[in-house]
Short mmCIF file of C-alpha atoms in Angstrom, two decimals:
data_model
loop_
_atom_site.label_atom_id
_atom_site.label_comp_id
_atom_site.label_asym_id
_atom_site.label_seq_id
_atom_site.Cartn_x
_atom_site.Cartn_y
_atom_site.Cartn_z
CA MET A 171 40.11 284.71 106.19
CA SER A 172 37.68 285.82 103.54
CA ALA A 173 35.07 287.98 104.70
CA LEU A 174 32.51 286.28 102.61
CA ALA A 175 33.09 283.13 104.36
CA LEU A 176 31.87 284.58 107.53
CA GLN A 177 28.33 284.86 106.17
CA THR A 178 28.14 281.19 104.66
CA PRO A 179 26.37 279.39 104.95
CA PRO A 180 23.38 281.54 104.81
CA ARG A 181 21.29 280.33 107.49
CA THR A 182 17.71 281.22 107.25
CA GLY A 183 15.10 281.49 110.23
CA ALA A 184 15.15 283.71 113.08
CA ASP A 185 17.82 281.73 115.01
CA ALA A 186 20.65 282.88 112.80
CA ALA A 187 20.15 286.38 114.04
CA TYR A 188 22.97 287.94 116.30
CA VAL A 189 20.88 291.22 116.71
CA ARG A 190 17.26 291.27 116.44
CA VAL A 191 15.11 294.46 116.08
CA ASN A 192 11.45 293.48 116.51
CA GLY A 193 8.65 295.78 115.40
CA VAL A 194 10.32 298.79 117.17
CA THR A 195 8.57 302.13 117.32
CA LYS A 196 10.08 305.20 119.11
CA VAL A 197 8.12 308.12 119.88
CA PHE A 198 10.06 311.49 121.17
CA GLY A 199 8.16 314.17 123.08
CA THR A 200 4.82 314.25 125.01
CA ARG A 201 1.37 313.32 123.53
CA LYS A 202 0.68 316.94 122.24
CA ARG A 203 3.84 317.45 120.32
CA SER A 204 5.38 313.89 119.69
CA VAL A 205 7.70 312.85 116.74
CA THR A 206 7.49 309.35 115.59
CA ALA A 207 11.30 308.65 114.90
CA LEU A 208 10.95 304.94 114.15
CA ALA A 209 7.60 303.06 113.33
CA ASP A 210 7.61 299.30 113.25
CA VAL A 211 11.14 298.72 112.25
CA ASN A 212 12.41 295.21 112.00
CA LEU A 213 16.07 294.18 111.33
CA ARG A 214 18.02 291.05 111.65
CA VAL A 215 21.84 291.02 111.74
CA ARG A 216 23.86 287.70 111.56
CA ARG A 217 26.88 287.07 113.53
CA GLY A 218 29.92 288.50 111.65
CA GLU A 219 27.84 290.61 109.26
CA PHE A 220 28.55 294.10 108.30
CA VAL A 221 25.30 295.87 107.84
CA CYS A 222 25.20 299.30 106.66
CA VAL A 223 21.91 301.45 107.45
CA LEU A 224 21.56 304.05 105.00
CA GLY A 225 19.09 307.05 105.03
CA ALA A 226 18.81 310.78 104.54
CA SER A 227 19.32 312.80 107.79
CA GLY A 228 16.19 312.62 110.20
CA CYS A 229 15.23 309.08 109.19
CA GLY A 230 15.78 307.93 112.54
CA LYS A 231 18.83 305.73 111.76
CA SER A 232 20.87 307.21 114.61
CA THR A 233 18.01 306.58 116.97
CA LEU A 234 17.92 303.00 115.80
CA LEU A 235 21.54 302.65 116.68
CA SER A 236 21.19 304.13 120.26
CA LEU A 237 18.27 301.63 120.71
CA ILE A 238 20.58 298.85 119.75
CA ALA A 239 23.21 300.16 121.97
CA GLY A 240 20.86 300.12 124.78
CA LEU A 241 21.13 304.02 125.48
CA ASP A 242 17.63 304.34 124.89
CA ALA A 243 14.56 302.28 125.34
CA PRO A 244 12.04 301.68 122.48
CA THR A 245 8.38 302.98 122.76
CA ALA A 246 7.07 299.71 121.57
CA GLY A 247 8.77 296.51 120.32
CA SER A 248 11.98 295.12 121.48
CA VAL A 249 15.60 294.70 120.66
CA GLU A 250 17.66 291.44 121.42
CA ARG A 251 21.40 291.54 121.36
CA PRO A 252 24.14 289.67 123.03
CA ALA A 253 24.80 290.65 126.77
CA GLY A 254 27.41 293.08 127.50
CA HIS A 255 28.10 296.73 126.30
CA PRO A 256 28.44 297.02 122.35
CA ALA A 257 31.39 299.11 121.33
CA LEU A 258 30.06 302.43 119.95
CA MET A 259 31.70 304.87 117.84
CA PHE A 260 30.30 308.32 117.03
CA GLN A 261 30.62 311.05 114.51
CA GLU A 262 32.91 312.76 116.76
CA SER A 263 35.90 310.83 118.31
CA ALA A 264 34.69 311.71 121.91
CA LEU A 265 38.26 311.03 123.10
CA LEU A 266 39.00 312.41 126.61
CA PRO A 267 41.13 315.44 126.09
CA TRP A 268 42.90 314.95 129.40
CA LEU A 269 44.17 311.50 128.52
CA THR A 270 46.93 310.52 125.94
CA VAL A 271 46.06 308.41 122.99
CA ARG A 272 47.22 305.38 124.71
CA ARG A 273 45.22 305.94 128.03
CA ASN A 274 42.16 306.71 125.89
CA VAL A 275 42.41 303.40 124.32
CA GLU A 276 43.25 301.86 127.77
CA LEU A 277 39.96 303.26 129.23
CA PRO A 278 37.61 300.29 128.47
CA LEU A 279 40.17 297.79 129.98
CA ARG A 280 40.60 300.36 133.06
CA LEU A 281 37.01 300.18 133.60
CA ARG A 282 36.76 296.41 133.56
CA ARG A 283 39.90 296.48 136.15
CA ALA A 284 42.26 294.76 133.60
CA PRO A 285 45.82 294.78 135.15
CA SER A 286 48.06 297.39 133.75
CA ALA A 287 50.40 295.16 131.82
CA GLU A 288 47.45 293.82 129.85
CA ARG A 289 46.00 297.19 129.45
CA ARG A 290 49.33 298.51 127.99
CA ARG A 291 49.66 295.45 125.70
CA THR A 292 46.08 295.43 124.29
CA ALA A 293 46.21 299.20 123.75
CA ASP A 294 49.52 298.77 121.91
CA HIS A 295 48.36 296.24 119.82
CA LEU A 296 45.35 297.91 118.81
CA LEU A 297 47.07 301.29 118.23
CA GLU A 298 49.47 299.41 115.89
CA MET A 299 46.42 297.91 114.11
CA VAL A 300 45.11 301.39 113.44
CA GLY A 301 48.52 302.59 112.65
CA LEU A 302 48.76 305.15 115.58
CA LEU A 303 51.36 303.42 117.80
CA ASP A 304 53.79 306.29 116.96
CA PHE A 305 51.17 308.75 118.49
CA ALA A 306 50.47 306.79 121.71
CA ASP A 307 51.67 309.39 123.86
CA ALA A 308 50.06 312.39 122.09
CA ARG A 309 47.20 314.21 123.17
CA PRO A 310 43.89 314.01 121.36
CA HIS A 311 44.15 317.69 120.13
CA GLU A 312 47.47 317.14 118.71
CA LEU A 313 45.92 314.65 116.29
CA SER A 314 44.22 315.28 112.83
CA GLY A 315 40.47 314.47 112.62
CA GLY A 316 41.38 311.12 110.79
CA MET A 317 43.71 310.13 113.52
CA ARG A 318 41.20 310.92 116.14
CA GLN A 319 38.84 308.56 114.64
CA ARG A 320 41.42 305.83 114.34
CA ALA A 321 42.15 306.36 118.00
CA ALA A 322 38.37 306.17 118.65
CA LEU A 323 38.10 302.86 116.60
CA ALA A 324 41.03 301.41 118.62
CA ARG A 325 39.01 302.36 121.85
CA ALA A 326 36.05 300.75 120.52
CA LEU A 327 37.92 297.59 119.69
CA ALA A 328 39.41 297.74 123.30
CA GLN A 329 35.92 296.99 124.57
CA ASP A 330 36.40 293.42 123.21
CA SER A 331 32.74 293.30 122.24
CA GLU A 332 31.72 291.19 119.22
CA LEU A 333 29.28 293.96 118.13
CA LEU A 334 30.48 297.24 117.03
CA LEU A 335 28.04 299.99 116.30
CA MET A 336 29.16 302.83 114.19
CA ASP A 337 27.00 306.20 114.02
CA GLU A 338 28.32 308.20 110.72
CA PRO A 339 31.92 307.91 112.27
CA PHE A 340 33.73 309.24 109.10
CA ALA A 341 31.18 312.07 107.91
CA ALA A 342 33.09 314.71 109.26
CA LEU A 343 36.45 313.68 107.45
CA ASP A 344 37.75 314.82 104.05
CA ALA A 345 37.45 312.43 100.96
CA ILE A 346 41.08 311.18 101.06
CA THR A 347 41.17 310.44 104.81
CA ARG A 348 37.83 308.80 104.65
CA ASP A 349 39.01 306.47 101.78
CA GLN A 350 41.98 305.44 103.76
CA LEU A 351 39.72 304.57 106.90
CA HIS A 352 37.33 302.71 104.84
CA ALA A 353 40.14 300.47 103.60
CA ASP A 354 41.54 300.09 107.27
CA LEU A 355 37.96 299.38 108.54
CA SER A 356 37.46 296.76 106.19
CA ARG A 357 40.71 295.15 106.93
CA ILE A 358 40.12 295.33 110.66
CA TRP A 359 36.64 293.72 110.38
CA GLU A 360 38.11 290.79 108.61
CA GLU A 361 40.67 290.49 111.33
CA THR A 362 38.38 290.93 114.09
CA GLU A 363 35.40 289.07 112.81
CA ALA A 364 33.15 291.45 114.53
CA THR A 365 29.52 292.20 113.80
CA VAL A 366 29.22 295.75 112.55
CA VAL A 367 26.17 297.95 112.19
CA PHE A 368 27.21 301.05 110.39
CA VAL A 369 24.89 304.01 109.93
CA THR A 370 25.75 306.57 107.29
CA HIS A 371 23.99 308.96 104.79
CA ASN A 372 26.94 308.15 102.24
CA VAL A 373 25.67 305.86 99.69
CA ARG A 374 29.03 304.74 98.19
CA GLU A 375 30.49 304.34 101.64
CA ALA A 376 27.62 301.96 102.53
CA VAL A 377 28.17 299.97 99.18
CA ARG A 378 31.89 299.93 99.65
CA LEU A 379 31.91 298.72 103.33
CA GLY A 380 28.81 296.43 103.64
CA ASP A 381 27.66 292.82 103.25
CA ARG A 382 24.15 294.25 103.17
CA VAL A 383 22.69 297.93 102.70
CA VAL A 384 19.47 298.52 104.54
CA LEU A 385 17.62 301.59 103.13
CA MET A 386 15.65 303.51 105.80
CA THR A 387 12.60 305.75 104.73
CA THR A 388 12.02 309.12 106.37
CA ARG A 389 9.21 310.28 108.54
CA PRO A 390 8.62 308.11 110.17
CA GLY A 391 11.65 305.89 109.77
CA ARG A 392 10.92 302.59 108.47
CA VAL A 393 12.97 299.90 106.84
CA GLY A 394 12.72 300.03 103.14
CA ARG A 395 14.63 298.09 100.27
CA GLN A 396 17.66 296.03 101.07
CA TRP A 397 20.54 294.99 99.05
CA ARG A 398 22.92 292.11 99.59
CA ILE A 399 26.50 293.24 98.22
CA ASP A 400 28.37 290.40 96.79
CA ILE A 401 31.16 292.59 95.23
CA PRO A 402 34.53 290.97 96.24
CA ARG A 403 36.81 292.57 98.65
CA PRO A 404 38.81 294.59 98.90
CA ARG A 405 36.61 297.12 97.14
CA GLU A 406 37.58 300.58 95.88
CA LEU A 407 35.34 303.62 95.80
CA ASP A 408 35.44 304.08 92.03
CA ASP A 409 34.95 300.28 91.39
CA PRO A 410 32.47 300.04 88.57
CA ALA A 411 30.30 297.45 90.51
CA VAL A 412 30.33 299.80 93.48
CA ALA A 413 29.58 302.87 91.42
CA SER A 414 26.60 301.11 89.51
CA LEU A 415 25.06 299.67 92.76
CA ALA A 416 25.49 303.15 94.59
CA HIS A 417 23.66 304.62 91.48
CA GLU A 418 20.82 302.12 91.85
CA ILE A 419 20.40 302.76 95.62
CA THR A 420 20.70 306.61 95.09
CA THR A 421 17.77 306.44 92.69
CA GLU A 422 15.62 304.61 95.19
CA LEU A 423 16.64 307.18 98.10
CA ARG A 424 15.50 310.01 95.77
CA ARG A 425 12.44 308.42 94.99
CA ASP A 426 11.52 307.96 98.75
CA LEU A 427 12.62 311.59 99.35
CA ASN A 428 10.54 312.88 96.52
CA GLY A 429 7.59 310.92 97.34
CA ASP A 430 7.88 312.26 100.95
CA ARG A 431 7.71 315.77 99.59
CA ASP A 432 4.53 315.00 97.34
CA ARG A 433 2.71 313.67 100.18
CA MET B 72 68.23 326.09 115.82
CA ILE B 73 67.58 325.31 119.38
CA SER B 74 69.14 328.35 120.78
CA THR B 75 67.08 330.38 118.29
CA ALA B 76 64.04 328.73 119.95
CA THR B 77 65.07 329.27 123.23
CA ALA B 78 65.89 333.01 122.62
CA THR B 79 62.45 333.39 121.07
CA GLY B 80 60.91 331.77 124.09
CA ASN B 81 62.87 334.15 126.47
CA SER B 82 61.98 337.32 124.54
CA ARG B 83 58.30 336.23 124.62
CA ALA B 84 58.42 335.75 128.20
CA LEU B 85 60.14 339.26 128.71
CA ARG B 86 57.47 340.65 126.30
CA ALA B 87 54.69 339.09 128.63
CA LEU B 88 56.40 340.56 131.67
CA LEU B 89 56.97 343.97 130.49
CA PRO B 90 53.51 345.54 130.49
CA ARG B 91 53.19 344.17 134.11
CA VAL B 92 56.48 345.96 135.20
CA LEU B 93 55.49 349.01 133.53
CA GLY B 94 52.02 348.94 135.24
CA VAL B 95 53.66 348.47 138.72
CA ALA B 96 56.27 351.18 137.77
CA ILE B 97 53.40 353.88 137.02
CA LEU B 98 51.57 352.99 139.86
CA LEU B 99 54.69 353.59 142.17
CA GLY B 100 55.51 356.72 140.07
CA LEU B 101 52.07 358.30 140.75
CA TRP B 102 52.26 357.23 144.49
CA GLN B 103 55.83 358.87 144.84
CA LEU B 104 54.41 362.05 143.07
CA LEU B 105 51.67 362.48 145.61
CA ALA B 106 54.03 362.01 148.43
CA VAL B 107 56.42 364.57 147.13
CA ALA B 108 53.56 366.98 146.50
CA GLY B 109 53.21 366.76 150.41
CA VAL B 110 49.69 365.38 150.42
CA SER B 111 48.63 364.86 154.03
CA SER B 112 45.79 364.17 156.24
CA PRO B 113 43.53 366.83 158.10
CA ALA B 114 45.47 365.96 161.24
CA GLY B 115 48.60 366.87 159.51
CA ALA B 116 49.89 363.27 158.96
CA ARG B 117 52.09 363.15 155.80
CA LEU B 118 51.42 360.65 153.02
CA PRO B 119 54.47 358.34 152.93
CA GLY B 120 56.12 357.50 149.70
CA PRO B 121 56.76 353.91 148.38
CA GLY B 122 60.33 354.22 149.70
CA ASP B 123 59.01 354.93 153.18
CA ALA B 124 56.84 351.97 153.02
CA LEU B 125 59.42 349.63 151.66
CA ALA B 126 61.74 350.99 154.80
CA GLU B 127 59.03 350.21 157.35
CA ILE B 128 58.70 346.85 155.85
CA VAL B 129 62.43 346.18 156.60
CA THR B 130 62.01 347.72 160.01
CA LEU B 131 58.96 345.57 160.88
CA THR B 132 60.81 342.41 159.78
CA ARG B 133 63.90 343.34 161.88
CA GLN B 134 61.71 344.06 164.81
CA GLY B 135 60.29 340.59 164.36
CA VAL B 136 56.66 341.97 163.89
CA LEU B 137 55.98 341.42 160.08
CA LEU B 138 57.05 337.76 159.75
CA PRO B 139 54.74 336.09 162.59
CA ALA B 140 52.00 338.45 161.57
CA LEU B 141 52.24 337.23 157.91
CA LEU B 142 52.57 333.67 158.96
CA ARG B 143 49.35 333.76 161.11
CA THR B 144 47.41 335.35 158.48
CA LEU B 145 48.43 332.97 155.89
CA SER B 146 47.71 330.06 158.08
CA ARG B 147 44.29 331.52 158.73
CA ALA B 148 43.91 332.10 154.77
CA ALA B 149 44.83 328.66 154.23
CA ILE B 150 42.71 326.90 156.74
CA GLY B 151 39.59 328.87 156.05
CA TYR B 152 40.10 328.56 152.17
CA VAL B 153 40.43 324.76 152.57
CA LEU B 154 37.12 324.69 154.88
CA ALA B 155 35.47 326.81 152.16
CA LEU B 156 36.60 324.48 149.36
CA ALA B 157 35.21 321.67 151.35
CA VAL B 158 31.94 323.23 151.86
CA GLY B 159 31.56 324.80 148.51
CA THR B 160 32.52 321.53 146.72
CA ALA B 161 29.73 319.71 148.87
CA VAL B 162 27.10 322.22 148.01
CA GLY B 163 27.97 322.60 144.45
CA LEU B 164 28.00 318.79 143.79
CA ALA B 165 24.72 318.33 145.63
CA ALA B 166 22.95 321.14 143.81
CA ALA B 167 24.49 319.87 140.40
CA ARG B 168 22.98 316.43 141.24
CA ILE B 169 19.65 317.20 142.71
CA PRO B 170 17.54 319.33 140.62
CA LEU B 171 15.26 320.51 143.44
CA LEU B 172 18.30 321.64 145.31
CA ARG B 173 19.68 323.49 142.43
CA ALA B 174 16.46 325.39 142.09
CA ALA B 175 16.55 326.23 145.68
CA VAL B 176 20.20 327.32 146.15
CA GLY B 177 20.96 328.62 142.55
CA SER B 178 19.98 332.12 142.92
CA LEU B 179 21.02 332.11 146.61
CA LEU B 180 24.49 331.32 145.69
CA ALA B 181 24.62 334.12 143.14
CA GLY B 182 23.22 336.47 145.96
CA LEU B 183 25.56 335.42 148.61
CA GLN B 184 28.47 335.91 145.83
CA SER B 185 27.46 339.67 145.61
CA LEU B 186 27.17 340.16 149.20
CA PRO B 187 30.23 341.82 150.58
CA SER B 188 31.57 339.24 153.10
CA VAL B 189 32.45 342.03 155.68
CA VAL B 190 28.96 341.92 156.73
CA TRP B 191 29.70 338.57 158.38
CA ALA B 192 32.48 340.02 160.57
CA PRO B 193 30.19 341.72 163.20
CA ILE B 194 27.87 338.79 163.16
CA ALA B 195 30.82 336.54 163.73
CA THR B 196 32.12 338.72 166.55
CA ILE B 197 28.92 338.13 168.38
CA PHE B 198 28.69 334.44 167.76
CA PHE B 199 32.44 333.32 168.16
CA VAL B 200 34.44 335.94 169.39
CA ALA B 201 32.38 336.52 172.71
CA GLY B 202 32.68 332.92 173.03
CA GLY B 203 36.46 333.00 173.20
CA HIS B 204 36.81 331.39 169.58
CA ASP B 205 38.35 334.32 167.67
CA GLU B 206 39.97 332.00 165.14
CA ASN B 207 36.66 330.35 164.51
CA ALA B 208 35.17 333.88 163.74
CA MET B 209 37.98 334.49 161.11
CA TYR B 210 37.25 330.94 159.44
CA PHE B 211 33.74 331.78 159.45
CA VAL B 212 33.88 334.85 157.60
CA VAL B 213 36.32 333.43 154.90
CA ILE B 214 34.10 330.48 154.60
CA MET B 215 31.03 332.56 153.81
CA GLY B 216 33.11 334.85 151.51
CA ALA B 217 34.50 332.08 149.27
CA PHE B 218 32.39 329.08 149.45
CA PRO B 219 29.74 330.67 147.00
CA SER B 220 32.46 330.97 144.32
CA ILE B 221 33.41 327.43 144.69
CA ALA B 222 29.88 326.00 144.43
CA MET B 223 29.09 328.26 141.65
CA GLY B 224 32.31 326.81 140.01
CA VAL B 225 31.34 323.20 140.37
CA LEU B 226 27.75 323.85 139.08
CA SER B 227 28.95 325.61 135.91
CA ALA B 228 31.81 323.19 135.30
CA TYR B 229 29.38 320.21 135.75
CA ASP B 230 26.85 321.95 133.21
CA HIS B 231 29.66 322.15 130.74
CA ILE B 232 30.66 318.74 130.46
CA PRO B 233 29.76 317.80 126.86
CA PRO B 234 26.62 315.50 126.56
CA LEU B 235 28.81 313.14 124.55
CA THR B 236 31.12 312.57 127.36
CA PHE B 237 28.20 311.12 129.30
CA ARG B 238 27.23 308.99 126.25
CA LEU B 239 30.40 307.62 126.00
CA ALA B 240 30.59 306.92 129.54
CA ARG B 241 27.18 305.23 129.49
CA SER B 242 28.17 303.13 126.32
CA LEU B 243 31.32 301.96 128.04
CA GLY B 244 29.14 300.90 131.05
CA ALA B 245 30.63 303.42 133.55
CA ARG B 246 28.33 304.37 136.34
CA GLY B 247 28.57 305.36 139.93
CA PRO B 248 32.01 305.91 141.31
CA GLN B 249 33.81 304.89 138.04
CA LEU B 250 31.60 307.68 136.31
CA TYR B 251 32.98 310.25 138.60
CA ARG B 252 36.47 308.94 138.91
CA HIS B 253 37.06 308.67 135.01
CA PHE B 254 34.76 311.21 133.53
CA VAL B 255 33.06 313.65 135.69
CA ILE B 256 35.94 314.93 137.83
CA SER B 257 38.48 315.39 135.08
CA ALA B 258 35.80 316.75 132.72
CA ALA B 259 34.90 319.49 135.27
CA LEU B 260 38.44 320.19 136.37
CA PRO B 261 39.04 323.37 134.41
CA GLY B 262 35.94 324.97 135.51
CA TYR B 263 36.53 323.88 138.92
CA VAL B 264 39.94 325.47 139.13
CA ALA B 265 38.55 328.75 137.64
CA GLY B 266 36.00 328.69 140.78
CA MET B 267 38.91 327.93 143.02
CA ARG B 268 40.93 330.90 141.66
CA GLN B 269 38.06 333.29 142.18
CA ALA B 270 37.40 331.97 145.70
CA TRP B 271 41.05 332.73 146.65
CA ALA B 272 40.42 336.22 145.89
CA PHE B 273 37.38 336.29 147.84
CA SER B 274 38.77 334.55 150.71
CA TRP B 275 41.76 336.88 150.87
CA ARG B 276 39.47 339.92 150.92
CA SER B 277 37.11 338.33 153.68
CA LEU B 278 40.07 337.44 155.76
CA MET B 279 41.41 341.08 155.74
CA ALA B 280 37.79 342.42 156.64
CA ALA B 281 37.73 339.81 159.31
CA GLU B 282 41.13 340.70 160.78
CA LEU B 283 40.27 344.52 160.60
CA ILE B 284 36.80 344.32 162.29
CA ILE B 285 37.44 341.24 164.73
CA GLY B 286 40.82 342.94 165.20
CA SER B 287 42.57 343.47 168.52
CA LEU B 288 40.93 340.46 170.41
CA ALA B 289 42.60 338.02 168.35
CA ALA B 290 46.38 337.34 168.03
CA SER B 291 47.56 339.93 165.39
CA GLY B 292 47.91 339.22 161.65
CA ILE B 293 48.66 341.55 158.85
CA GLY B 294 45.20 342.98 159.12
CA GLN B 295 45.64 343.95 162.58
CA LEU B 296 49.02 345.58 161.86
CA LEU B 297 47.00 348.07 159.62
CA ASP B 298 44.46 348.68 162.25
CA ASN B 299 47.57 349.21 164.63
CA GLY B 300 48.97 351.67 162.25
CA ARG B 301 45.63 353.41 162.29
CA SER B 302 45.40 353.77 165.89
CA ASN B 303 48.83 354.93 166.33
CA LEU B 304 48.72 357.25 163.24
CA ASP B 305 51.74 355.32 162.01
CA LEU B 306 51.00 355.96 158.26
CA PRO B 307 54.29 354.08 156.95
CA GLU B 308 53.12 351.07 158.94
CA MET B 309 49.76 351.30 157.25
CA PHE B 310 51.20 351.48 153.95
CA ALA B 311 53.70 348.75 154.63
CA ALA B 312 50.76 346.46 155.59
CA VAL B 313 48.66 347.38 152.50
CA LEU B 314 51.65 346.40 150.35
CA VAL B 315 52.26 343.22 151.94
CA ILE B 316 48.33 342.51 151.65
CA LEU B 317 48.54 343.35 147.96
CA VAL B 318 51.60 341.35 147.21
CA VAL B 319 50.59 338.28 148.85
CA GLY B 320 47.10 338.27 147.01
CA VAL B 321 48.83 338.81 143.74
CA ALA B 322 51.59 336.15 144.27
CA VAL B 323 49.26 333.33 145.60
CA ASP B 324 47.17 333.83 142.21
CA ASP B 325 50.42 334.06 139.93
CA LEU B 326 52.29 331.52 141.44
CA LEU B 327 49.63 328.88 142.32
CA PHE B 328 46.38 329.44 140.36
CA THR B 329 47.76 330.53 137.01
CA PRO B 330 50.25 327.79 136.47
CA LEU B 331 47.58 325.33 137.55
CA GLU B 332 45.18 326.64 135.21
CA ARG B 333 47.47 327.33 132.26
CA GLY B 334 48.78 323.76 132.78
CA LEU B 335 45.35 322.14 132.70
CA LEU B 336 44.27 324.03 129.52
CA ARG B 337 47.50 323.36 127.60
CA ARG B 338 47.22 319.77 128.20
CA ARG B 339 43.83 319.91 126.62
CA GLY B 340 44.82 321.89 123.78
CA LEU B 341 42.46 324.71 125.00
CA LEU B 342 45.27 327.22 124.91
CA PRO B 343 46.49 329.09 121.95
CA ALA B 344 50.12 328.04 121.00
CA ALA B 345 50.95 331.56 120.58
#
């Protein structure tokens, strides 16, 4: 199935939204020393869409993800998303070091009390999907950074949630490994038809992966310009179309940061 | 190839063992020197050498004195330790979860830990022995000596669980018993075992203090054997008892806690492969 088919027909109107962030403001700290992380943020994500939220560090993009995940509550505004726990991936794999890779992937199934045969079957299927089946019995510390993130992806998929929230999951990886994981994630997204909100500070990563790039401005975090990306998949990182759009977005990002400094 | 690996494995184990054997040899050598030099007490009792102590251990075993005493002491240690484990775990968990309780008992536990547990022995004599509950007096002293280490171990183990582990648990929807069963207990295990190990040292010391002080009224263990030696001026018996106490303390640590801790750390990749 083509990935682009997922987002057609492009229905307009609020009803098409799968995740809805309505005028969300998030303030940390007490009245005297408060920091406004997010100010009146609005975001709509359609079912099956891959949205990349792009911003410099400190723009509140991770805060936004926590709010969508339901790990934190907004100071004002509301977040609407499908019931259940969305799958979450962090910059660190957060694999449990005392479990084998397979048992880590089985964890979400174990928590919802799936029978052991089903757990095993699902985990092995997902491990095969991320190319880790040969390492099912290894411990997390025996894996490379890229393999750990693959295992974390398999665990996220084991949650069987249609919504996948990713918080800079590849930021700590080297360029070659990251490139491989981009290709794998794109393929897996097309296979699973999941809805993805992917937070990153890497412009090319956002352009390569997303159906849409949402730029966040800094201090306080607001939603700035958005780009719909129609470059056909599979995309390469050094694709001229990817490079040129990334250049355009980088220019915009820089303008925001310089403007922030002049203010 | 495989045989080479085994050979290096063996020589590595040998290299690890060698300093310890050397240490014991130096200690025994010094002891022997003092004995040969004719060190004696003001009353004229001569210091026995390591050989005399070992011979006494054999004699005491033949007379059927040593083994029952050792078994009685070990059973006291085991029961007291398990009780201390239960009390310490309960106190530690409660303090970890309830901020007010933590503030209340946090520094108290550190104070209790530095308090020599021998001070509980006379108190236990009055409260338990006078009522005819000698064994309970022993357990009381062991519990008071060992439970602070367990509780402190639980507290620090809980505090050292990475925040990301809790975030993961929440994002997976784990709460209540599931949170403990799948995340907290396993994540806290290495710190808990470190506390257990320290608590063993404390309970063994406390038990010896209890046996020496509560002494003659209770059925005899190794501590009373030492006390008997003192009353009869039987120095070989005293040194035989000290040797047994030392060996048991080290053996439990080496054969029980060290493998437990190393296994835990190795599985998590926290031990250098070396």
